[in-house]
CSV table of C-alpha atoms in Angstrom, one decimal:
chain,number,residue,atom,x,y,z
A,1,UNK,CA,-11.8,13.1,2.8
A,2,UNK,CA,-8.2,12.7,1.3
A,3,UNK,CA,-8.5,12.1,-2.5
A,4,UNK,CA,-7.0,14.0,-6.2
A,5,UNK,CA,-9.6,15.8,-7.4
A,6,UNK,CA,-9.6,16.8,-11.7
A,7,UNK,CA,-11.8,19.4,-13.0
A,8,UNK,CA,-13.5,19.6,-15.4
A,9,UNK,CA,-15.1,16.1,-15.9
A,10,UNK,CA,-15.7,16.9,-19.4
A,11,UNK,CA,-14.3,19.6,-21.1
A,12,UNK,CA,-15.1,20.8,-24.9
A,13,UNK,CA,-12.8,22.7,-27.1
A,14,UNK,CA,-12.4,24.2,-30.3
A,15,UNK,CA,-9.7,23.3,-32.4
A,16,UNK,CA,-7.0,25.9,-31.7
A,17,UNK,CA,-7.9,26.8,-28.8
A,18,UNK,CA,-5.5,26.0,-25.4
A,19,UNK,CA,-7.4,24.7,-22.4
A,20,UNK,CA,-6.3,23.7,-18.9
A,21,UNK,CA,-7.4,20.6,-16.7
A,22,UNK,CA,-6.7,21.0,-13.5
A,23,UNK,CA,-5.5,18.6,-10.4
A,24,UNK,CA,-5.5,18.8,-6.9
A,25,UNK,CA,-4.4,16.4,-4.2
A,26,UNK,CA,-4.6,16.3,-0.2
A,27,UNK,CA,-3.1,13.4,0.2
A,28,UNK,CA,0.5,15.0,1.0
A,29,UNK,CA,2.2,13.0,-2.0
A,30,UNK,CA,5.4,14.4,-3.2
A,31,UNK,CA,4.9,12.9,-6.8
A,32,UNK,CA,2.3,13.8,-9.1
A,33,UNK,CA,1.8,12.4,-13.2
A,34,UNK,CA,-0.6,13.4,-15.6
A,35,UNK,CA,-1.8,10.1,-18.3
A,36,UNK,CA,-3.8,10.1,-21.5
A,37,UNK,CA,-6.3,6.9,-22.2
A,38,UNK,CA,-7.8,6.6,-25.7
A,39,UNK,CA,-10.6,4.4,-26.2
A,40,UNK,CA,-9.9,0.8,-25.4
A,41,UNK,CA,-6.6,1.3,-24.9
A,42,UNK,CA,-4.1,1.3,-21.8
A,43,UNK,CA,-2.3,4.9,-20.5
A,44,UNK,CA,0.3,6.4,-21.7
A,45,UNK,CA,2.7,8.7,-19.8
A,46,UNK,CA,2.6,12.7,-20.8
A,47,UNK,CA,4.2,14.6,-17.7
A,48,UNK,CA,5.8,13.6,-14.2
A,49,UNK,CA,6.6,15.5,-11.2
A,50,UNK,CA,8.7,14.4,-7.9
A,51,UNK,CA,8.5,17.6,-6.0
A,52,UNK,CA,7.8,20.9,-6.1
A,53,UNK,CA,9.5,23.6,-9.1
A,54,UNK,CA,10.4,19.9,-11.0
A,55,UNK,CA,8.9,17.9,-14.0
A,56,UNK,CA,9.8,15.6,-16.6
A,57,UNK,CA,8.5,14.3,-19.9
A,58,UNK,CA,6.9,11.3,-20.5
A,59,UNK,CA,6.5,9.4,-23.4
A,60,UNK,CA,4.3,12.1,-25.3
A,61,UNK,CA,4.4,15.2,-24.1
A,62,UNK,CA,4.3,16.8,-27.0
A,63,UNK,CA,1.8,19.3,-27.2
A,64,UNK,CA,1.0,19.6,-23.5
A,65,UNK,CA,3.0,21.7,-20.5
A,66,UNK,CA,2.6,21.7,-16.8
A,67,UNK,CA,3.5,23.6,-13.6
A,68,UNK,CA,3.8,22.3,-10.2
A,69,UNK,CA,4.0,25.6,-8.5
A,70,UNK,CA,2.2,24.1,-4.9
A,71,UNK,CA,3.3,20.2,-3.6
A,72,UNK,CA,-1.1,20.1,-3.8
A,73,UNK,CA,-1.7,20.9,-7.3
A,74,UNK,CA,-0.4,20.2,-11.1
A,75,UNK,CA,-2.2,21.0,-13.8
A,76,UNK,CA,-1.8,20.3,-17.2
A,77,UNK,CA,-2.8,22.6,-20.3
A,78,UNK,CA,-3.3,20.9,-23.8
A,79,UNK,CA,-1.9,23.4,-26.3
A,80,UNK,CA,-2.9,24.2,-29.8
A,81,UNK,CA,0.4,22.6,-30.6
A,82,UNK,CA,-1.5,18.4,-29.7
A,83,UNK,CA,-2.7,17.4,-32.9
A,84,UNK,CA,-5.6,14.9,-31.3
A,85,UNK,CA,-6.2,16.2,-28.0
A,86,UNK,CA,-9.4,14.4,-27.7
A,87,UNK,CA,-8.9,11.8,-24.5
A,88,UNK,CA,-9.7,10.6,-21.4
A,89,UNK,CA,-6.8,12.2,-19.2
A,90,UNK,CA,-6.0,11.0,-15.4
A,91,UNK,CA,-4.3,12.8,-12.9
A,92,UNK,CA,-2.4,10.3,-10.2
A,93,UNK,CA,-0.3,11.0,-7.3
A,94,UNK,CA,1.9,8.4,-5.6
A,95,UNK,CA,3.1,7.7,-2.2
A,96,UNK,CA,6.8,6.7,-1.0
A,97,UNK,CA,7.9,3.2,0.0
A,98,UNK,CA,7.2,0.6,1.5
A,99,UNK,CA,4.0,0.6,-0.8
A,100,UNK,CA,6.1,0.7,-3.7
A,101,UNK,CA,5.3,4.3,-5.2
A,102,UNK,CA,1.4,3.0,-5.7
A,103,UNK,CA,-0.3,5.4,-8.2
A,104,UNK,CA,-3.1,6.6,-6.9
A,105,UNK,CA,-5.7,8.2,-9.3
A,106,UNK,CA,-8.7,10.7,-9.5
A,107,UNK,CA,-11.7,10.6,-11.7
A,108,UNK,CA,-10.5,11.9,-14.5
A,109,UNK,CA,-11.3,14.6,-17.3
A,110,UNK,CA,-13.4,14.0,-20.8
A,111,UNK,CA,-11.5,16.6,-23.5
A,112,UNK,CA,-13.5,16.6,-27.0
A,113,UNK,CA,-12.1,18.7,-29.8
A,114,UNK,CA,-15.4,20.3,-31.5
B,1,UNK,CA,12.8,-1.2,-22.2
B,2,UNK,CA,10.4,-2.1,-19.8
B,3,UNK,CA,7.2,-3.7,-21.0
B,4,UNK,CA,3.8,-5.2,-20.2
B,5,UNK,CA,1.8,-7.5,-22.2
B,6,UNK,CA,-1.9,-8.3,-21.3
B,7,UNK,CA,-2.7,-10.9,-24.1
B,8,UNK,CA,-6.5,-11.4,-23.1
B,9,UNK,CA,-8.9,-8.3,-24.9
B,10,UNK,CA,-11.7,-10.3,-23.5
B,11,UNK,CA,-13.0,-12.8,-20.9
B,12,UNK,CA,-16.1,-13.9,-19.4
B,13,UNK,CA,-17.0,-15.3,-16.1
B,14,UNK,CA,-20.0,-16.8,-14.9
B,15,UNK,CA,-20.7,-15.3,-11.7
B,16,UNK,CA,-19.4,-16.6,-8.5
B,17,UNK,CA,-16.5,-18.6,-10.2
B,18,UNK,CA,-13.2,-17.5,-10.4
B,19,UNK,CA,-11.1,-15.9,-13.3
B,20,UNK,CA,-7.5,-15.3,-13.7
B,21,UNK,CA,-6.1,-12.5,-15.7
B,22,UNK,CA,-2.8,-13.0,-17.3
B,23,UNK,CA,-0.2,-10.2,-17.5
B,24,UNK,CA,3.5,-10.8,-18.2
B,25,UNK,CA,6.4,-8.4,-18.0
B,26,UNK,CA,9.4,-7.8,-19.1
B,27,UNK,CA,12.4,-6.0,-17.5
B,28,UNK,CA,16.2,-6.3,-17.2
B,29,UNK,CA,16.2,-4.8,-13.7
B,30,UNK,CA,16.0,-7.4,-10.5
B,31,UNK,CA,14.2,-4.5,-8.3
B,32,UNK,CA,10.7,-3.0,-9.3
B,33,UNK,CA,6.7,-2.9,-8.5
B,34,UNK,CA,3.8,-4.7,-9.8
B,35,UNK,CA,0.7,-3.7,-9.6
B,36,UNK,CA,-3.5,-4.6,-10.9
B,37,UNK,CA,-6.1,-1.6,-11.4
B,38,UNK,CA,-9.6,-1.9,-12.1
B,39,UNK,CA,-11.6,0.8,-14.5
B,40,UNK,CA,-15.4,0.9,-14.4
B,41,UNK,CA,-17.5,2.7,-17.1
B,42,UNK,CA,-17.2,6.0,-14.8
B,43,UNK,CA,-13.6,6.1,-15.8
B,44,UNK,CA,-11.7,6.1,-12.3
B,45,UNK,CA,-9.1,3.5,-11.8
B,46,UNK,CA,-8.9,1.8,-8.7
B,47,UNK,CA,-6.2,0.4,-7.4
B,48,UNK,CA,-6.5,-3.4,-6.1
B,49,UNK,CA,-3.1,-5.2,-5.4
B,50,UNK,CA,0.5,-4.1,-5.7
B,51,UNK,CA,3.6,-7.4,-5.4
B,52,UNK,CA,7.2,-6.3,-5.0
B,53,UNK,CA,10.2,-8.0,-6.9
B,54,UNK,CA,11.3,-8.8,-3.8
B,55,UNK,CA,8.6,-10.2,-1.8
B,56,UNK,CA,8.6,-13.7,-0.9
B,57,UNK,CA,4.9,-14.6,-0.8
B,58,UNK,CA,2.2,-13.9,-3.4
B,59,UNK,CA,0.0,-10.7,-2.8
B,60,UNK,CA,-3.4,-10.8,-1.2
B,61,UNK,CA,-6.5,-8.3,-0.8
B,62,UNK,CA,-9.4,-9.6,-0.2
B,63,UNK,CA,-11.0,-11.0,-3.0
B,64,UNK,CA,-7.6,-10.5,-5.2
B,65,UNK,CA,-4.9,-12.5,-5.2
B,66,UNK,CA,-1.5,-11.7,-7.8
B,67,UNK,CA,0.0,-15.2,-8.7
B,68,UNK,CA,4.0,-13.7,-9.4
B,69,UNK,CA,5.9,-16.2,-11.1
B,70,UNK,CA,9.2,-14.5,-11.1
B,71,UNK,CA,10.9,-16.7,-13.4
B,72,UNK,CA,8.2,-16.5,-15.8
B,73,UNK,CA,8.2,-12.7,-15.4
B,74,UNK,CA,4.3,-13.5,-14.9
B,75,UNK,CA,1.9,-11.3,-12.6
B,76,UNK,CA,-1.5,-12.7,-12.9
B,77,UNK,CA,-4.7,-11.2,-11.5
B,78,UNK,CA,-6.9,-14.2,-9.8
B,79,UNK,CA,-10.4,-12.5,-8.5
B,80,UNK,CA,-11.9,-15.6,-6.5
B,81,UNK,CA,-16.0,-15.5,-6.7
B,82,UNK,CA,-16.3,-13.5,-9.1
B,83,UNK,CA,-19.5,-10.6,-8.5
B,84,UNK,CA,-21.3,-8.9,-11.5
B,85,UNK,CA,-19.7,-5.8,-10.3
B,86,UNK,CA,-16.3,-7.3,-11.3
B,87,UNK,CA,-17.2,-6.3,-15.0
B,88,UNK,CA,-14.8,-3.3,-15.9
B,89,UNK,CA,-11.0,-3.0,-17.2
B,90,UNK,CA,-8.6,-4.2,-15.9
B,91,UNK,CA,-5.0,-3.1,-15.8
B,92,UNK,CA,-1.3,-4.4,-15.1
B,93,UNK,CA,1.6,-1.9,-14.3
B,94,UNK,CA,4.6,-1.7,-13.3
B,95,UNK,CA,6.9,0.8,-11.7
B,96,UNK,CA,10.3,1.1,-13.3
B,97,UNK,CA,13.1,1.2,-11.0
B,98,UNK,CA,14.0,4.3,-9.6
B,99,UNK,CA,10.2,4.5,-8.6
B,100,UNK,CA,8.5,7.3,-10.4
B,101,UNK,CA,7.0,6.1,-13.9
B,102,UNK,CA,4.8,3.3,-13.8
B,103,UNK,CA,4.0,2.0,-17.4
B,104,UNK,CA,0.8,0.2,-18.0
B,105,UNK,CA,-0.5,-2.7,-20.3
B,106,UNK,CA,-3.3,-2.5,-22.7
B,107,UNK,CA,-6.1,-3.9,-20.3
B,108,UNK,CA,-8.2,-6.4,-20.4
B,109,UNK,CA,-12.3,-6.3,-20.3
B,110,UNK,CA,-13.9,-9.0,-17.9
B,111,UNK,CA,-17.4,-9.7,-18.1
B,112,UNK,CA,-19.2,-10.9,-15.2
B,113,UNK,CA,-22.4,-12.9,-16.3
B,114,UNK,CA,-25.4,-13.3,-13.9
């Protein structure tokens, strides 16, 4: 089946320490993003990707860095550098038009700073 | 800047009836993409119902309907006969033009009661 598949679903760290969530997708979608949810809020933005060898930052990448080596795969790796990694963080991938650039998303990743 | 404001934390809805969730926008730019997730407990967001600036008619899937009151800048969720497992987040977005970063609202929690 065509999906985005995140690994780990939950991840624990130790403060210092730089870890890597990973994200793959078959659904042969040039654009890729990476969003952080804290608790009963909505997502924020931390990296975007259009195509291959290209990324931007989003609203707070601080702390974070990516690679999009493969069109299939982006995966993000929270640095020592984020003060309060501890989040929910979704890995989406979107289609072109007509369909409007619809963000599709996996399941997600639990990171808790121990 | 773009924005999106979902002023409801909260609602209940007995079930079988239905419930409209508001969600207003705000953007200087005539083209763009609207668009209603839903986020169960398990953390996945689904996607239910994207409306284009453009598009003449109001959005339909199933169940979902958006009402897009351009003038208003207004994109509300209506979920006709409502089910108990309608209870989860949900989530208004838009895409900003140019199509890659979609910015979210803060979500709103519906309740289904039996």
């Amino acid at each position: 089946d065509g999906g985005i598949t995140q690994s780990p679903k939950y991840l624990f760290r130790k403060e210092g320490q730089n870890v890597t969530l990973s994200c793959e997708q078959n659904l042969n979608h040039d654009a890729m993003y990476w969003y952080r949810q804290d608790p009963g809020q909505g997502l924020r933005l931390i990296y975007y990707s259009q195509i291959v060898n290209d990324f931007q930052k989003g609203d707070i990448a601080e702390g974070y860095s990516v690679s999009r080596e493969k069109k299939e795969s982006f995966p993000l790796t929270v640095t020592s550098a984020q003060k309060n990694p501890t989040a929910f963080y979704l890995c989406a991938s979107s289609i072109g038009l007509p369909r409007g650039n619809t963000i599709y998303f996996g399941e997600g990743s639990w990171l808790t700073v121990v | 800047a773009q924005k999106i404001t979902q002023t409801q934390p909260g609602m209940f809805v007995q079930e079988k009836e239905a419930v409209t969730l508001d969600c207003t926008y705000d953007t200087s730019d005539p083209s763009y993409g609207l668009f209603w997730y839903k986020q169960p407990s398990s953390g996945e967001m689904i996607f239910l119902i994207y409306q284009g600036s453009y598009d003449q008619q109001n959005a339909t899937e199933g169940r979902y309907s958006l009402n897009f009151q351009k003038a208003r800048k207004s994109a509300n969720l209506v979920i006709s006969a409502s089910q108990l497992g309608d209870s989860a987040m949900y989530f208004c977005a838009m895409r900003e033009p140019g199509g890659f970063k979609t910015i979210f609202g803060a979500g709103t929690r519906l309740f289904v009661k039996a």
